[in-house]
PDB file of C-alpha atoms in Angstrom:
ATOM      1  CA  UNK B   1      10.987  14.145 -14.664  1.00  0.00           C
ATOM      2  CA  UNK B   2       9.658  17.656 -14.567  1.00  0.00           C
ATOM      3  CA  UNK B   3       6.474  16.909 -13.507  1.00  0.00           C
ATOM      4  CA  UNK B   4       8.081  14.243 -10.539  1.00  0.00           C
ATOM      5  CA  UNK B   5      10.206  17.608  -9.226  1.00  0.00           C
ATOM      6  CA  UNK B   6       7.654  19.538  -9.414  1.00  0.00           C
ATOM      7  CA  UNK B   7       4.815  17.272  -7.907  1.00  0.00           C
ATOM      8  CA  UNK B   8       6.261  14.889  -5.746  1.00  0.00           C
ATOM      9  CA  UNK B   9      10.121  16.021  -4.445  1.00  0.00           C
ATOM     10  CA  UNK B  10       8.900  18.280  -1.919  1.00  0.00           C
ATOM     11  CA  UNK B  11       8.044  15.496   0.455  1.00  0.00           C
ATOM     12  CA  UNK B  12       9.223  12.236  -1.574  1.00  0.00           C
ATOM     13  CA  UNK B  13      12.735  13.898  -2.383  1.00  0.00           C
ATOM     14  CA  UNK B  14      13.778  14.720  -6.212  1.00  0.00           C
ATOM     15  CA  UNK B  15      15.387  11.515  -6.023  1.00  0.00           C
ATOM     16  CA  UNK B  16      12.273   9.281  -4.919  1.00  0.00           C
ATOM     17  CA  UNK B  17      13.952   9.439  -1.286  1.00  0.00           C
ATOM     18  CA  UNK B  18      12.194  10.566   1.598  1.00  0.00           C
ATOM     19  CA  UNK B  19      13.947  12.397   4.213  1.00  0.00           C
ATOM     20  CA  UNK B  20      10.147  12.780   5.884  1.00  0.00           C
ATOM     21  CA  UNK B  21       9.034  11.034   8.531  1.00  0.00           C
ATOM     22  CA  UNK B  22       5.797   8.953   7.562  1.00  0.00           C
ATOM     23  CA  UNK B  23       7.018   9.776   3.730  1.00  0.00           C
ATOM     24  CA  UNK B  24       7.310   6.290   1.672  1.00  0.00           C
ATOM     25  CA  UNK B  25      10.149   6.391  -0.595  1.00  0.00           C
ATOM     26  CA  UNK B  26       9.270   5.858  -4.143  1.00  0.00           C
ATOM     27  CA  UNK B  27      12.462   5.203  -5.610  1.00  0.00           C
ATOM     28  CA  UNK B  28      12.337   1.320  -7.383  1.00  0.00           C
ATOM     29  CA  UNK B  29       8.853   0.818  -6.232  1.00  0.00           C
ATOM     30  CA  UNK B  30       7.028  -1.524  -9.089  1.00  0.00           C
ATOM     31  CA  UNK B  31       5.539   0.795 -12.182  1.00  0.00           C
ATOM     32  CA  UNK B  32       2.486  -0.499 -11.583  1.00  0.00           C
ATOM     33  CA  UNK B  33       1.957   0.087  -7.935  1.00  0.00           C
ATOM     34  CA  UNK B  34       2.856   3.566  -8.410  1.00  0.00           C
ATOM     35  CA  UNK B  35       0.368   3.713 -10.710  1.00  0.00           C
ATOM     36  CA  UNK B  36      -2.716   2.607  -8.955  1.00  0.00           C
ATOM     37  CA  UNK B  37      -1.301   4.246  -5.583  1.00  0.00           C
ATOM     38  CA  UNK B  38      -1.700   7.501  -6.913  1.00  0.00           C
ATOM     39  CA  UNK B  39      -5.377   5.806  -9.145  1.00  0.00           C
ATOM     40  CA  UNK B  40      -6.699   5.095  -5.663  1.00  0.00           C
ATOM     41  CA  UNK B  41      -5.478   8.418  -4.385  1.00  0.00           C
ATOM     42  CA  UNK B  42      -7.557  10.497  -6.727  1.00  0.00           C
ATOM     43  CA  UNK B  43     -10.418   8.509  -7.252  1.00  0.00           C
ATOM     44  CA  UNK B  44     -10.828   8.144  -3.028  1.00  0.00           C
ATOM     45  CA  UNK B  45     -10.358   4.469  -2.263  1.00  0.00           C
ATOM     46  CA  UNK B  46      -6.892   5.664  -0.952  1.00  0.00           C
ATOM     47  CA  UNK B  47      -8.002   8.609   1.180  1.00  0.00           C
ATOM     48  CA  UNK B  48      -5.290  11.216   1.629  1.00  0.00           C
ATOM     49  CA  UNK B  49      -6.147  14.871   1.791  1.00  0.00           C
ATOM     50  CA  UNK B  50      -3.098  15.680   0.600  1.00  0.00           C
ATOM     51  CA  UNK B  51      -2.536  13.373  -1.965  1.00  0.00           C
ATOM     52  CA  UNK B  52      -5.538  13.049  -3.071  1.00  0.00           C
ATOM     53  CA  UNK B  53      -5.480  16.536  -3.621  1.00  0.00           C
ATOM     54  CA  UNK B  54      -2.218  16.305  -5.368  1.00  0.00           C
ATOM     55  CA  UNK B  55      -3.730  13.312  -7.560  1.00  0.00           C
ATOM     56  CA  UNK B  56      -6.510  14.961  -8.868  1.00  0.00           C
ATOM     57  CA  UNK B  57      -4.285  17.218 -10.294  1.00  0.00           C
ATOM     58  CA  UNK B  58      -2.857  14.435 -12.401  1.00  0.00           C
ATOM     59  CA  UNK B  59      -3.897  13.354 -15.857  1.00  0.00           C
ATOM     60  CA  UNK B  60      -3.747   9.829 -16.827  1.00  0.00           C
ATOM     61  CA  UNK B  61      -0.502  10.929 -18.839  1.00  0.00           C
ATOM     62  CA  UNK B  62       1.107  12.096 -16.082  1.00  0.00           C
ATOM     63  CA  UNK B  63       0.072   8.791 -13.351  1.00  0.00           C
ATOM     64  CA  UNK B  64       1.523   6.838 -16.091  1.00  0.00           C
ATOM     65  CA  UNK B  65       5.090   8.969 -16.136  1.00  0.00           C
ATOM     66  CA  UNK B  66       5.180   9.005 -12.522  1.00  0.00           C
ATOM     67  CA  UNK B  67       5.081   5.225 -12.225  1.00  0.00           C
ATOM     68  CA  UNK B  68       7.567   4.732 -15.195  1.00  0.00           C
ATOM     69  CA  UNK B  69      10.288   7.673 -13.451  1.00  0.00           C
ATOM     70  CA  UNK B  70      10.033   6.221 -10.325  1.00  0.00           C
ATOM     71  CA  UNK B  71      10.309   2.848 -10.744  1.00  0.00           C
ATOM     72  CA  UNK B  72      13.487   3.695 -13.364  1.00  0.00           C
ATOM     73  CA  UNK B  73      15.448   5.228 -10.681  1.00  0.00           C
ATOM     74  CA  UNK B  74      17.786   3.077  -8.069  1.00  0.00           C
ATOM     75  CA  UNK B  75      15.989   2.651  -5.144  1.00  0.00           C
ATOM     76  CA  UNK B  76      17.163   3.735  -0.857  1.00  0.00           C
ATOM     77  CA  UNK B  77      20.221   1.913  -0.443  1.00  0.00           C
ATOM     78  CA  UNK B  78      19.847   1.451   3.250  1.00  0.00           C
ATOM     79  CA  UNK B  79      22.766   0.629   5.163  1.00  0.00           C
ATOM     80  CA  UNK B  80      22.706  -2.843   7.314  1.00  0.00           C
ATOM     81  CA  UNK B  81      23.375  -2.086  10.943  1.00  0.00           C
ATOM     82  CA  UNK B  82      23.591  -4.105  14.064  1.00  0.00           C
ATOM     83  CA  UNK B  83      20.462  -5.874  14.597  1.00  0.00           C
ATOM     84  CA  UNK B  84      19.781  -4.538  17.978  1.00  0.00           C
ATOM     85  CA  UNK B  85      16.836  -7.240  18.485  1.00  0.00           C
ATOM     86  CA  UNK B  86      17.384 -10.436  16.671  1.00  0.00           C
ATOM     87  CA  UNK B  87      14.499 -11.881  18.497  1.00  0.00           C
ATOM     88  CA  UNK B  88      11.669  -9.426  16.906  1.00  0.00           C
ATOM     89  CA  UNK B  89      13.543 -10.484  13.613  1.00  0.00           C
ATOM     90  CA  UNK B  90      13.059 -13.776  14.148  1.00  0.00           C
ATOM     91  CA  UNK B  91       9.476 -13.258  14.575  1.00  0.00           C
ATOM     92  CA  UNK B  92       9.048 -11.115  11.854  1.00  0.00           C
ATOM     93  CA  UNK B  93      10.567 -13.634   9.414  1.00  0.00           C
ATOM     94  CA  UNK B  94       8.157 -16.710  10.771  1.00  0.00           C
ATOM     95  CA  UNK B  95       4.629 -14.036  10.189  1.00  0.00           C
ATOM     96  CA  UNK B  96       6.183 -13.175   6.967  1.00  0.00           C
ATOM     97  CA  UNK B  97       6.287 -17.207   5.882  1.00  0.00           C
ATOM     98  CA  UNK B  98       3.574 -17.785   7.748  1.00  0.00           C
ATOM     99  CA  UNK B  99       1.437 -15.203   5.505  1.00  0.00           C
ATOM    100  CA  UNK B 100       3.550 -15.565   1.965  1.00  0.00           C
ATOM    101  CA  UNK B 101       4.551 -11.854   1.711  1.00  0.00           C
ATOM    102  CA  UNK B 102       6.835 -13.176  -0.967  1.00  0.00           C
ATOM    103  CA  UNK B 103       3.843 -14.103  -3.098  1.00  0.00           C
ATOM    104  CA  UNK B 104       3.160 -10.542  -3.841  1.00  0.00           C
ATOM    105  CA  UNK B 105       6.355  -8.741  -2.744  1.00  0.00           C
ATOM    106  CA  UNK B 106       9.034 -10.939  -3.866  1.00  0.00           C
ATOM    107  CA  UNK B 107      11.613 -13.345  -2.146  1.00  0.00           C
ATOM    108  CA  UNK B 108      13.576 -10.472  -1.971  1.00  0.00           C
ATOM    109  CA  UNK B 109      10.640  -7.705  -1.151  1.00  0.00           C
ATOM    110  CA  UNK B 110      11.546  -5.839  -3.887  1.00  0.00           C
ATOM    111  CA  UNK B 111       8.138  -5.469  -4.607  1.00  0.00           C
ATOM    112  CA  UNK B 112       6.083  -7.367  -7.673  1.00  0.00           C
ATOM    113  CA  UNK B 113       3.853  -6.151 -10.318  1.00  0.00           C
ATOM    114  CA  UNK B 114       1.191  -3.937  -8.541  1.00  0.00           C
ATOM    115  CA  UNK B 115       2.790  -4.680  -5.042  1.00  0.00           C
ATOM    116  CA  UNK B 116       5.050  -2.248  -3.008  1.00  0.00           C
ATOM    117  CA  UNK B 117       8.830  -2.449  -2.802  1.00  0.00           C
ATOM    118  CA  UNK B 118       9.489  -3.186   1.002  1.00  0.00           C
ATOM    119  CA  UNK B 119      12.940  -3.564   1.151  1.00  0.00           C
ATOM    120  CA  UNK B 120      14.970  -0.605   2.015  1.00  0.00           C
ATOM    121  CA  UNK B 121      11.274   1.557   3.135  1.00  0.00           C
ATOM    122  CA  UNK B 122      11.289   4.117   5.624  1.00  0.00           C
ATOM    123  CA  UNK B 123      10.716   2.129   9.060  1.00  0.00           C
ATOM    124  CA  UNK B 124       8.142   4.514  10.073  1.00  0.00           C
ATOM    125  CA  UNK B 125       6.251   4.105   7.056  1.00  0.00           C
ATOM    126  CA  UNK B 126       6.212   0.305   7.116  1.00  0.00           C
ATOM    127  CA  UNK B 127       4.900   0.411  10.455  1.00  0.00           C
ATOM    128  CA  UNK B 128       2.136   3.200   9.473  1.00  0.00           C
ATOM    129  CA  UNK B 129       1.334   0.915   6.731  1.00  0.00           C
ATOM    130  CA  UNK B 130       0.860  -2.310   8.514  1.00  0.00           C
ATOM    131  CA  UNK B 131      -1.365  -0.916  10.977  1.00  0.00           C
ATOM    132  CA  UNK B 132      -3.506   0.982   8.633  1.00  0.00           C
ATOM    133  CA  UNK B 133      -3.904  -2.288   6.582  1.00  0.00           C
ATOM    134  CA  UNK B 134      -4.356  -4.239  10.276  1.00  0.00           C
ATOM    135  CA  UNK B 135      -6.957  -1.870  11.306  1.00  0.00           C
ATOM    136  CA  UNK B 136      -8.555  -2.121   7.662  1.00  0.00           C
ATOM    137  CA  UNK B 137      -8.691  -5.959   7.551  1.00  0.00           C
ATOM    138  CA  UNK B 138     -10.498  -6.095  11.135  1.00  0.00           C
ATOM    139  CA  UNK B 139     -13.272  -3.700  10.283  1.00  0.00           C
ATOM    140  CA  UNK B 140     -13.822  -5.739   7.286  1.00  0.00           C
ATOM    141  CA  UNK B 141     -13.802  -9.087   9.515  1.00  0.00           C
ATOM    142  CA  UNK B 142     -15.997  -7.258  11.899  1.00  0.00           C
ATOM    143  CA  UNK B 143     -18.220  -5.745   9.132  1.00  0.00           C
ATOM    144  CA  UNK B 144     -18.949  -9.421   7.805  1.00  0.00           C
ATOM    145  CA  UNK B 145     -19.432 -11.296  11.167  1.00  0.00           C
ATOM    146  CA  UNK B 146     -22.040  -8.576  12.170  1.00  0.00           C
ATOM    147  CA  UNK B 147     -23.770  -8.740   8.564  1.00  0.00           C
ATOM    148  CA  UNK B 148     -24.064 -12.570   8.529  1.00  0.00           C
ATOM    149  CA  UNK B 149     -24.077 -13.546  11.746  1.00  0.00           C
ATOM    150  CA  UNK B 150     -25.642 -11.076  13.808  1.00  0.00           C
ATOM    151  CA  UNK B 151     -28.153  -9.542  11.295  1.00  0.00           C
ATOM    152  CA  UNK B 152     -28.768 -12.209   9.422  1.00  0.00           C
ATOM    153  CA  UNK B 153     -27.528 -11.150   5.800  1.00  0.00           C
ATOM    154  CA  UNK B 154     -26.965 -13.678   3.092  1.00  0.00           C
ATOM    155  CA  UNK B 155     -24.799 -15.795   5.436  1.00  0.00           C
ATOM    156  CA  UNK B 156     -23.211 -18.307   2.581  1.00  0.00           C
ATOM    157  CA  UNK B 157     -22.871 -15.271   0.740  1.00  0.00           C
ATOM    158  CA  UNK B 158     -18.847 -15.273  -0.957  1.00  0.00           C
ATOM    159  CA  UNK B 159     -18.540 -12.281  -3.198  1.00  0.00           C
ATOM    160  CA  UNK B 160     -15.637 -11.792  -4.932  1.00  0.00           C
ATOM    161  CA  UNK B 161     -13.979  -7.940  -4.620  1.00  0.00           C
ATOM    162  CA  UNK B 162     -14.981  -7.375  -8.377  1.00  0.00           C
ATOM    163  CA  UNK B 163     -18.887  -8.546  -7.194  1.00  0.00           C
ATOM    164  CA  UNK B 164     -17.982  -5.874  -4.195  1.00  0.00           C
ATOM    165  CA  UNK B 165     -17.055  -2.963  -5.806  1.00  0.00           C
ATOM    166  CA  UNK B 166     -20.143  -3.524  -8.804  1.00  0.00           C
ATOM    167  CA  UNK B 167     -22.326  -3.649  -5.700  1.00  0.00           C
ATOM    168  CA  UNK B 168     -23.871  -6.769  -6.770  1.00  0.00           C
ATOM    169  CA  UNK B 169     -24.845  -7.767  -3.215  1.00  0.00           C
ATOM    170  CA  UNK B 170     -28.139  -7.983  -1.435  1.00  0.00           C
ATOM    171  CA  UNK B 171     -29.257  -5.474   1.387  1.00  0.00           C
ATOM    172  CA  UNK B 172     -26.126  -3.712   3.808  1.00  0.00           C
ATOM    173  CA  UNK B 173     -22.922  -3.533   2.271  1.00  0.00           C
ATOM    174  CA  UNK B 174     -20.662  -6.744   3.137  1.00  0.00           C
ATOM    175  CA  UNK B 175     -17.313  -6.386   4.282  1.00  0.00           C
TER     176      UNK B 175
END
């Protein structure tokens, strides 16, 4: 807990709340995505010059206590207001079936295993998030149809992420 007040409640809040804008709340979050969040923070793949700063500080000790406080605590209860635009709900709810965000983050988006607790995030956050991961996911699409298609690069080739990250490809980098 120490270490959490010390580290992490200036801009997460003491209680894993965020009162700042672009801030995720932490409180409830899975153990285990806490844990690689702030893994992928300090070893890059996450780049953040603040938290990555912040992570390196961090021993493996400590990641491991940070995940295990934060995900103990009770997480934002939000209260439900008005929905002011039932329509963008609507949608939201068909691209959420339509992609199976409740395979990783629960029926109830309270977040799974090593996936993030949605329900009752900042707003601002979520949106930050999704586009990151949008703009993320077309640079890899666009990596892969310029590799294979356009230069010519092991076009049948399927690596799996593990296969990826080992580098076990031939020539440029795929996507």
């Amino acid at each position: 807990r120490a270490k959490a007040i010390e580290v992490c409640a200036p801009c997460h809040g003491e209680n894993g709340w965020s009162d700042t804008e672009g801030v995720p709340n932490l409180a409830g979050n899975a153990d285990l995505f806490l844990q690689w969040q702030l893994v992928y923070f300090r070893n890059g793949r996450r780049p953040s010059e603040i938290m990555g700063t912040i992570a390196n500080t961090l021993s493996d000790a400590d990641i491991n206590n940070l995940g295990a406080y934060f995900a103990s605590l009770p997480p934002v209860n939000i209260p439900e207001t008005p929905d002011k635009k039932p329509e963008l709900t609507e949608t939201g709810k068909a691209l959420v079936e339509q992609h199976r965000c409740a395979n990783c983050h629960g029926d109830t988006f309270l977040g799974m295993r090593a996936a993030a607790r949605l329900a009752n995030q900042r707003e601002d956050y979520l949106v930050k998030a999704l586009a990151d991961r949008f703009a993320e996911a077309l640079a890899e699409y666009m990596h892969m149809k310029v590799r294979r298609e356009l230069w010519g690069y092991a076009a049948g080739e399927t690596l799996a992420p593990g296969a990826l990250i080992e580098e076990s490809y031939a020539g440029i980098r795929p996507a």
